[in-house]
Short mmCIF file of C-alpha atoms and ligand atoms in Angstrom, two decimals:
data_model
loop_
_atom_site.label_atom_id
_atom_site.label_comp_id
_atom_site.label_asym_id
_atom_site.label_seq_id
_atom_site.Cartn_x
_atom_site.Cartn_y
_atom_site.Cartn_z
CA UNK O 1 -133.18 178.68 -46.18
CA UNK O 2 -133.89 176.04 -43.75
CA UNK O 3 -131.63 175.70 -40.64
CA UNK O 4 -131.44 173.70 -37.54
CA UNK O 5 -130.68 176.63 -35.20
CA UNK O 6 -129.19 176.31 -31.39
CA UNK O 7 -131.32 179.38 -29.91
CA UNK O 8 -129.60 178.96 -25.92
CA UNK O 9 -127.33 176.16 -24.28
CA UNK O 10 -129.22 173.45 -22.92
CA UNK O 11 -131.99 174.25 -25.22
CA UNK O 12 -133.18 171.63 -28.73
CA UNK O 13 -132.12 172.72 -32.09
CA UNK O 14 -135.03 174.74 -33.47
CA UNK O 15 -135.72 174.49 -37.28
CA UNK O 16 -136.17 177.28 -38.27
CA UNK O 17 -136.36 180.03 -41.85
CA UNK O 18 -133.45 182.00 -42.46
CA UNK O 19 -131.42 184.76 -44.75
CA UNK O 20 -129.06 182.51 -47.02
CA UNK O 21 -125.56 184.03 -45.87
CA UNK O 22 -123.93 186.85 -47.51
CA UNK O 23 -120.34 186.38 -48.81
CA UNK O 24 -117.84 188.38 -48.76
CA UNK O 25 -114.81 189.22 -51.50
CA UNK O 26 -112.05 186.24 -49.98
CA UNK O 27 -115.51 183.86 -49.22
CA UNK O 28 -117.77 181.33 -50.98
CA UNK O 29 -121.00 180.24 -50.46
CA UNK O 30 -122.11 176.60 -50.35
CA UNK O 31 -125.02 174.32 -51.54
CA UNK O 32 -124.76 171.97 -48.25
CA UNK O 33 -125.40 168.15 -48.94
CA UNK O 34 -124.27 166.60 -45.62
CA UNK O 35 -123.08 167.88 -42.43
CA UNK O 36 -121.59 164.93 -39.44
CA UNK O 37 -123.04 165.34 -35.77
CA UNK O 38 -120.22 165.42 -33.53
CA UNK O 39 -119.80 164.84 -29.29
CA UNK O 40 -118.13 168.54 -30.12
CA UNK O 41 -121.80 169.71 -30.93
CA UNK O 42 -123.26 167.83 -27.51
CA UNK O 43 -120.44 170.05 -25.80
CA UNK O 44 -121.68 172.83 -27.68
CA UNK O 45 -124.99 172.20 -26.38
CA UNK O 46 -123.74 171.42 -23.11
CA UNK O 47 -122.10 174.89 -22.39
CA UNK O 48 -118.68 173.24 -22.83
CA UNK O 49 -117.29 175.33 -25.05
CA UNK O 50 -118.56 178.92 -23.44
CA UNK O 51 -115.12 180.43 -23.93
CA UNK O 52 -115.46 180.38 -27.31
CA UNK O 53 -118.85 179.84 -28.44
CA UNK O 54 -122.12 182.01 -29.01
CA UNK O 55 -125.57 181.63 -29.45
CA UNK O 56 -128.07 181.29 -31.15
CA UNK O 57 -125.95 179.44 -33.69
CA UNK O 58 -126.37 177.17 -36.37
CA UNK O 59 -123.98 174.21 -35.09
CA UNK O 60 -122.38 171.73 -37.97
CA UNK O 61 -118.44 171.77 -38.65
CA UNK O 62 -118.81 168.60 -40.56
CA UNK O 63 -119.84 170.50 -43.50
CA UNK O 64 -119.83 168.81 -47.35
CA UNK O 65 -121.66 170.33 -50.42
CA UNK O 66 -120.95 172.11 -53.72
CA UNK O 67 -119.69 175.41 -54.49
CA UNK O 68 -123.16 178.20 -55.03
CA UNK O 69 -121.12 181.73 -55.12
CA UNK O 70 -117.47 182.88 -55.04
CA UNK O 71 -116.33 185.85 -53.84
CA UNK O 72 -115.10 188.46 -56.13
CA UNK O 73 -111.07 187.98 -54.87
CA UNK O 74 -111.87 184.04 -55.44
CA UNK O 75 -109.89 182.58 -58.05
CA UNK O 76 -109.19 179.08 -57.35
CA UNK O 77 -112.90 177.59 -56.36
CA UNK O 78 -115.48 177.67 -58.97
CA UNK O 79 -119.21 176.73 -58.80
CA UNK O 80 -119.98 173.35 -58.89
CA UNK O 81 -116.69 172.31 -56.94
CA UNK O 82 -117.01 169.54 -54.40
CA UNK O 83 -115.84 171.35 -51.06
CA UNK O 84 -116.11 171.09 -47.38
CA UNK O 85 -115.44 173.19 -44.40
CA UNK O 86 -113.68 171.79 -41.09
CA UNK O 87 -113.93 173.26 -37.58
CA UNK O 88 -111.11 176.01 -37.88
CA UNK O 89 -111.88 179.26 -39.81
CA UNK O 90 -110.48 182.21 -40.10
CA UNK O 91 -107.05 181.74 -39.16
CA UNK O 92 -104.83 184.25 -39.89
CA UNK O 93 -102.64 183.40 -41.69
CA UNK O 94 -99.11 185.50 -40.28
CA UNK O 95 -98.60 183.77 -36.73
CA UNK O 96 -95.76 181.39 -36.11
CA UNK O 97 -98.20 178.92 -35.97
CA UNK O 98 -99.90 179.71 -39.53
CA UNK O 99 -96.75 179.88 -41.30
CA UNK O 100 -95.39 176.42 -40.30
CA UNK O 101 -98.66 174.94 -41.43
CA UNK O 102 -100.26 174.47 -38.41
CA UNK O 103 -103.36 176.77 -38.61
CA UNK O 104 -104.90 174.62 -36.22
CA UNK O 105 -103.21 176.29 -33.38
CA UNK O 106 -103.79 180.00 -34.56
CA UNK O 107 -104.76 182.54 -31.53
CA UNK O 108 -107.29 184.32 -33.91
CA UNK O 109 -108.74 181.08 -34.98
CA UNK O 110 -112.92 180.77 -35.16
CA UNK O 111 -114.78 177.62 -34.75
CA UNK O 112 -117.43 176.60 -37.40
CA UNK O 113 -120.89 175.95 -35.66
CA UNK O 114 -119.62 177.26 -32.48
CA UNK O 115 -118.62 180.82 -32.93
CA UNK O 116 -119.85 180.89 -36.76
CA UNK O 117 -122.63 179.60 -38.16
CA UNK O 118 -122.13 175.68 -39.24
CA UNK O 119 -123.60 173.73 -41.27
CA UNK O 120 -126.81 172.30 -39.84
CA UNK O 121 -128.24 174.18 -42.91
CA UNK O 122 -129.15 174.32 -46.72
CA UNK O 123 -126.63 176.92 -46.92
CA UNK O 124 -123.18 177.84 -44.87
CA UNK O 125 -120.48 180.12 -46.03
CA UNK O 126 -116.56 180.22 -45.22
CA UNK O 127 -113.49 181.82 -46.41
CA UNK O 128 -112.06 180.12 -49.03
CA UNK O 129 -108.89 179.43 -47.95
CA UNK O 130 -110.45 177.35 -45.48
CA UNK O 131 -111.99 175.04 -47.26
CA UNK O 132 -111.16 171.92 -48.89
CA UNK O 133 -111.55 170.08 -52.45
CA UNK O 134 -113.59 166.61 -51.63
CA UNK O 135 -112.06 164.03 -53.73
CA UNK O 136 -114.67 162.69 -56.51
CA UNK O 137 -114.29 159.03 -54.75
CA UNK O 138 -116.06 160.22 -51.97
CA UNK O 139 -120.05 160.77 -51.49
CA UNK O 140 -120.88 164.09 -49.77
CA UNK O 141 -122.18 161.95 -46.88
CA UNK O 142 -118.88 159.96 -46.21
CA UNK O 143 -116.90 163.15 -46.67
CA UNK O 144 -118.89 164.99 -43.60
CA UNK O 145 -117.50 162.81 -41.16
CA UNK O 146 -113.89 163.17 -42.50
CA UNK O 147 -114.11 166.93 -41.67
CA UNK O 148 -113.78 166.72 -37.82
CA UNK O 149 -113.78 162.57 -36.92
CA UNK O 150 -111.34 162.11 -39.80
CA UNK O 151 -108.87 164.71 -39.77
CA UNK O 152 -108.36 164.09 -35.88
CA UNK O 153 -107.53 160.78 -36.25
CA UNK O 154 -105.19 161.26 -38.91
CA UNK O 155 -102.97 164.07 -37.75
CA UNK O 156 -101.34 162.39 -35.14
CA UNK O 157 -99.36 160.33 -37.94
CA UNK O 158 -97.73 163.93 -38.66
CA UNK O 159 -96.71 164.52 -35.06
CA UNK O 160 -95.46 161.06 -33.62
CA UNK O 161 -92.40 160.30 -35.86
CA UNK O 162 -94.44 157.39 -37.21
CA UNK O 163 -92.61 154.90 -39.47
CA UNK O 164 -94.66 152.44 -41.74
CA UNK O 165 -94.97 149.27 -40.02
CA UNK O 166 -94.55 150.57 -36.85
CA UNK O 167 -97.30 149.14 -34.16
CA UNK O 168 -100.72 151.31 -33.42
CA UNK O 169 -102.89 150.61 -31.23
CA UNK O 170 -106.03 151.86 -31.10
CA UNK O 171 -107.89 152.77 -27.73
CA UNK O 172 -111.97 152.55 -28.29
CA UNK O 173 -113.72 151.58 -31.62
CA UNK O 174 -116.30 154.43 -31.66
CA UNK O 175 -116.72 157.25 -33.92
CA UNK O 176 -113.08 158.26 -33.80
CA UNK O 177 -111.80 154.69 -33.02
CA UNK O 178 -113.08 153.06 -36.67
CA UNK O 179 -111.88 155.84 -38.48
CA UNK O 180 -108.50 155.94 -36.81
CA UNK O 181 -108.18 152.18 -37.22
CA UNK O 182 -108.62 152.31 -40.89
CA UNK O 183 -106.28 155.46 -41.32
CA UNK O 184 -103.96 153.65 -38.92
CA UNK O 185 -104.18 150.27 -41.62
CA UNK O 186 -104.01 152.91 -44.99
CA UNK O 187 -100.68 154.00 -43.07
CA UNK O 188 -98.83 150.82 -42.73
CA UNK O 189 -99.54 150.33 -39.90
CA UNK O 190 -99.64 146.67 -37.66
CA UNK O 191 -102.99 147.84 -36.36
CA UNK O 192 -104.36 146.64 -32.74
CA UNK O 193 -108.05 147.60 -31.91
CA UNK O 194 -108.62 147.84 -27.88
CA UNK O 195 -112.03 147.95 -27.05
CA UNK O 196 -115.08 146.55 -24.87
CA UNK O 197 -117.36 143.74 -26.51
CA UNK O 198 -117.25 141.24 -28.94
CA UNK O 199 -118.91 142.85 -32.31
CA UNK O 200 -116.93 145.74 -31.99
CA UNK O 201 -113.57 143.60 -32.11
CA UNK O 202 -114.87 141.32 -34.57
CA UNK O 203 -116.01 144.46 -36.58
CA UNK O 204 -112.71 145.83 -36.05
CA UNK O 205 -110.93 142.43 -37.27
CA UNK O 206 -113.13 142.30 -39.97
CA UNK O 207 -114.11 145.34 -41.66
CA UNK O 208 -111.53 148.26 -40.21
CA UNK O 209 -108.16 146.46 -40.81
CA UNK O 210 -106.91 145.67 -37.67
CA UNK O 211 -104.31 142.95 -37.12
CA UNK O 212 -105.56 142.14 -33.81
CA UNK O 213 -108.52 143.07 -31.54
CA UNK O 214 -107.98 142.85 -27.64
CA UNK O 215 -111.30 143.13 -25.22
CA UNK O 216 -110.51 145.78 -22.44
CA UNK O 217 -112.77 144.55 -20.34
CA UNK O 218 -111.80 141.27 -19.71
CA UNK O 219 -108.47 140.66 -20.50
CA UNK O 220 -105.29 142.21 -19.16
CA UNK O 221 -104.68 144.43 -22.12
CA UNK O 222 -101.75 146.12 -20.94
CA UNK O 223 -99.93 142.80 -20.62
CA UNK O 224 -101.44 141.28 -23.60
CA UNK O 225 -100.30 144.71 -26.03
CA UNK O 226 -96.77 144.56 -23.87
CA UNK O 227 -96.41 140.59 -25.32
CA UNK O 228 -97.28 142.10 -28.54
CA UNK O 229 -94.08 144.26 -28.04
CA UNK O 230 -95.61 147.72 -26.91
CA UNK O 231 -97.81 149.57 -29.15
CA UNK O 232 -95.11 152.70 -31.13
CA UNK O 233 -98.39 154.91 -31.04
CA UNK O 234 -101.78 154.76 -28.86
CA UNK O 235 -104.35 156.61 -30.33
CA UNK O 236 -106.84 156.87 -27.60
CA UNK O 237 -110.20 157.84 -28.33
CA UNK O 238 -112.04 156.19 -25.56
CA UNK O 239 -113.84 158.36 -23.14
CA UNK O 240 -111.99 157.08 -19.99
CA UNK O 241 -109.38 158.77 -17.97
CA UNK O 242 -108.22 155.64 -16.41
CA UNK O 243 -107.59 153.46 -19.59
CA UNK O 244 -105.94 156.83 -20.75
CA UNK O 245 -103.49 156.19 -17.77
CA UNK O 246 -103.02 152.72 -18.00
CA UNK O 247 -102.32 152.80 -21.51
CA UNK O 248 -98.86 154.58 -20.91
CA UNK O 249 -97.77 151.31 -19.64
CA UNK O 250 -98.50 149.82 -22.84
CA UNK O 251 -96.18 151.89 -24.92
CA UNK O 252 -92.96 150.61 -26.49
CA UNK O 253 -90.10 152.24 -26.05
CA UNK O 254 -90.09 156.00 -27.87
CA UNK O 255 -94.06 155.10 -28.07
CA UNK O 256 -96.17 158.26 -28.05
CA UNK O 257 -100.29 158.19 -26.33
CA UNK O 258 -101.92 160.38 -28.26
CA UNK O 259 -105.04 161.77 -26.20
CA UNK O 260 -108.21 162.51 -28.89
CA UNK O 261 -111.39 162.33 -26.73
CA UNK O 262 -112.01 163.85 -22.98
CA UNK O 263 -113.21 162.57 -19.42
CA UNK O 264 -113.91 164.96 -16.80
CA UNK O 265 -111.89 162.79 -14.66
CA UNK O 266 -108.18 163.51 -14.07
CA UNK O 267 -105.73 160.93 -15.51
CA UNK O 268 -102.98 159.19 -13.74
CA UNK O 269 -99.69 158.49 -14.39
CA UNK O 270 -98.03 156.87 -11.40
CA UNK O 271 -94.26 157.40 -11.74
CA UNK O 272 -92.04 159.41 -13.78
CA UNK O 273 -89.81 156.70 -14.40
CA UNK O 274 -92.76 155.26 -16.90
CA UNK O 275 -91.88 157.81 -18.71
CA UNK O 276 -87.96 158.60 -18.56
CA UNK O 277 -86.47 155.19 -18.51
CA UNK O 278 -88.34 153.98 -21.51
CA UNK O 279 -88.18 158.03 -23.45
CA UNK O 280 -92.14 157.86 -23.63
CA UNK O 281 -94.44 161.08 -25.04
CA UNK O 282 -97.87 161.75 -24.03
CA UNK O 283 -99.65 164.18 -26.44
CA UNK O 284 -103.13 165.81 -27.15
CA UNK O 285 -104.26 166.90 -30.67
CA UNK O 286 -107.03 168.96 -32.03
CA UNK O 287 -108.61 167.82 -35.38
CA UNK O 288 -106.17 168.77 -37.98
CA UNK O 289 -104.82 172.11 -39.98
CA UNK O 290 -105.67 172.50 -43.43
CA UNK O 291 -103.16 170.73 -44.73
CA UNK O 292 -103.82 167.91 -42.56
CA UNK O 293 -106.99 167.72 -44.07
CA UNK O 294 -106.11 168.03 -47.63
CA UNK O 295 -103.70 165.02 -46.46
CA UNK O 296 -106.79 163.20 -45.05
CA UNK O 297 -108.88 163.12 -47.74
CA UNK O 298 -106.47 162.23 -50.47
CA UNK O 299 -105.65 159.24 -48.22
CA UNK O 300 -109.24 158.22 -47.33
CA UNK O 301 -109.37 158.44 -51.00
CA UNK O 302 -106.80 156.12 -52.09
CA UNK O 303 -107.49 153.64 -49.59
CA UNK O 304 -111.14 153.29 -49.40
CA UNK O 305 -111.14 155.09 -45.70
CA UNK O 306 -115.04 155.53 -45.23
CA UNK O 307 -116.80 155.89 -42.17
CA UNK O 308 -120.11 154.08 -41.25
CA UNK O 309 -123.03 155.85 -41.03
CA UNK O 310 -126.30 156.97 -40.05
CA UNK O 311 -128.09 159.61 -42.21
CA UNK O 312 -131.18 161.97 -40.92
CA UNK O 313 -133.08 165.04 -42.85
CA UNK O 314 -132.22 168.27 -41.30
CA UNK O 315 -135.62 167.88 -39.84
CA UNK O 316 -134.59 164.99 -37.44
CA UNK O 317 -131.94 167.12 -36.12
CA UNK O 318 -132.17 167.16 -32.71
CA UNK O 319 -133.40 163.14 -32.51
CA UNK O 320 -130.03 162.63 -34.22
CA UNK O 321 -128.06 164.91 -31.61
CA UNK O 322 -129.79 162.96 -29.25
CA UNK O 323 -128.69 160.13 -30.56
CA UNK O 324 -124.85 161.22 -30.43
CA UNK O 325 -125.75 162.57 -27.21
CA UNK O 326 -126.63 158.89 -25.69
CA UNK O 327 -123.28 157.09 -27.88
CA UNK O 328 -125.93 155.16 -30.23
CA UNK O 329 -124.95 155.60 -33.57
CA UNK O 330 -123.15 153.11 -35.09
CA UNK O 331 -120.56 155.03 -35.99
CA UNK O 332 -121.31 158.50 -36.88
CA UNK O 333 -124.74 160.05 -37.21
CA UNK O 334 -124.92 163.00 -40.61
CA UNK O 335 -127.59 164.96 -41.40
CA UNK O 336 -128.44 165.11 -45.23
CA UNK O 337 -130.00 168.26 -46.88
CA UNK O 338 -131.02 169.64 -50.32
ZN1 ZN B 1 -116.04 167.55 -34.23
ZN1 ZN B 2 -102.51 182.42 -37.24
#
């Protein structure tokens, strides 16, 4: 099969011939369609994620495609089925964290297209547990995205004692940003979109349900979300440590900042009293568990959450990483195969 392989860090994705994978009894095999480019896979590149990742590797945990080949313990997933695979594999299934649900925390945890091969690739394979049913409302393409992108945003709404109608405020419309603005709308949600430049607030106002779009850069957002009556949640998905730290003061009272994207830069939170007098939470969250992303998809479903994309052959790989790489695509780049 074809494959867009990572041979070392630092080096381009190679495309390159390889063995189909071999499943095992608990795994299925799968005809890929799609697979999203994510920053994670820049990181990957980067020599972010050494602690965890190997190489060569075929990156991709934005995977979407159809069921090839069960496993002979696979009952549930036949051929044909519409599935995708997110970042977390192999979890195992008896840790305090697996048993409440949470399999996104899991100590044995791998990491699809980090660890394991991804889905930069005609074929990838996973354990079948850890994959998930892609509603029929959904084109392979749109689904890839929802994998990693999607399921990150979403989450949060299971952690933050959100209420319907309660206010959300969105920090950056990028990748994660127009995805979490729809998901926050689908919610309930009284949705605010923070972010630098006009078309991206228009775009926001216009086409990703938010109730109100303020510009970062030139107006005193903190005060202008604070008139607004303090935002319940922050999702922030910009890239910036200090609107990370500013945006605690824009928090209602019992609002929780929900931290989704990194800066190498330290954040600052100037007193504790921002926090105690007014019972504030900050938070981080990684993507989602698997039955966050069941969760996901069924809503994206229902509510028409789609993100915007970009598609590229799996020969254009690395242009398209390159892409990511530089923050061009408007809003997530996927690779289309087969
Ligand atoms: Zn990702
Ligand atoms: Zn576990």
């Amino acid at each position: 099969m074809k494959a867009a392989v990572l041979p070392d860090y630092h080096q381009s994705l190679e495309i390159r011939d390889v063995p189909v994978p071999e499943i095992g009894p608990t795994e299925v095999l799968i005809k890929v369609y799609a697979c999203g480019i994510c920053g994670s896979d820049v990181h990957l590149v980067n020599e972010d994620f050494k602690d965890i990742s190997t190489v060569p590797v075929i990156p991709g945990h934005e995977v979407a495609g159809v069921v090839e080949q069960v496993g002979e313990q696979v009952n549930y997933l036949t051929c044909g089925d519409r599935v995708g695979i997110p970042w977390t594999q192999h979890t195992c299934g008896h840790c305090r964290y697996c048993v409440r649900g949470e399999s996104t925390l899991c100590p044995e945890q791998q990491a699809t297209g980090v660890n394991l091969n991804g889905g930069f690739a005609e074929y990838a394979k996973a354990p079948a547990r850890d994959v998930t049913v892609i509603p029929n409302e959904i084109p392979f393409e749109e689904a890839a995205p929802l994998f990693c992108a999607g399921v990150t945003v979403y989450t949060p709404f299971n952690y933050v004692n959100y209420k319907p109608g309660q206010t959300v405020a969105v920090l950056g419309v990028g990748g994660l940003g127009h995805l979490a603005l729809q998901f926050a709308h689908a919610m309930g949600a009284r949705t605010i979109a923070v972010s630098r430049g006009d078309d991206k607030l228009q775009m926001a106002k216009e086409k990703l349900g938010a109730d109100e779009a303020i510009d970062s850069s030139t107006e005193e957002w903190v005060e202008k979300l604070q008139q607004l009556g303090g935002a319940d949640v922050i999702l922030s998905t910009a890239n910036s440590s200090k609107l990370m730290g500013q945006a605690l003061h824009a928090l209602a009272p019992e609002g929780t900042l929900v931290l989704l994207a990194v800066d190498s830069k330290e954040i600052v939170f100037p007193s504790p009293m921002d926090f105690i007098l007014r019972r504030r939470r900050v938070m981080g969250n990684p993507t989602g568990s698997i039955k966050d992303m069941r969760e996901t998809l069924e809503v994206a479903a229902k509510h028409g959450v789609r993100p915007m994309i970009e598609t590229y052959p799996l020969d254009k790989a690395q242009e398209a990483l390159e892409r990511v790489r530089d923050g061009k695509p408007r809003f997530r780049a996927v690779l289309t195969m087969n």
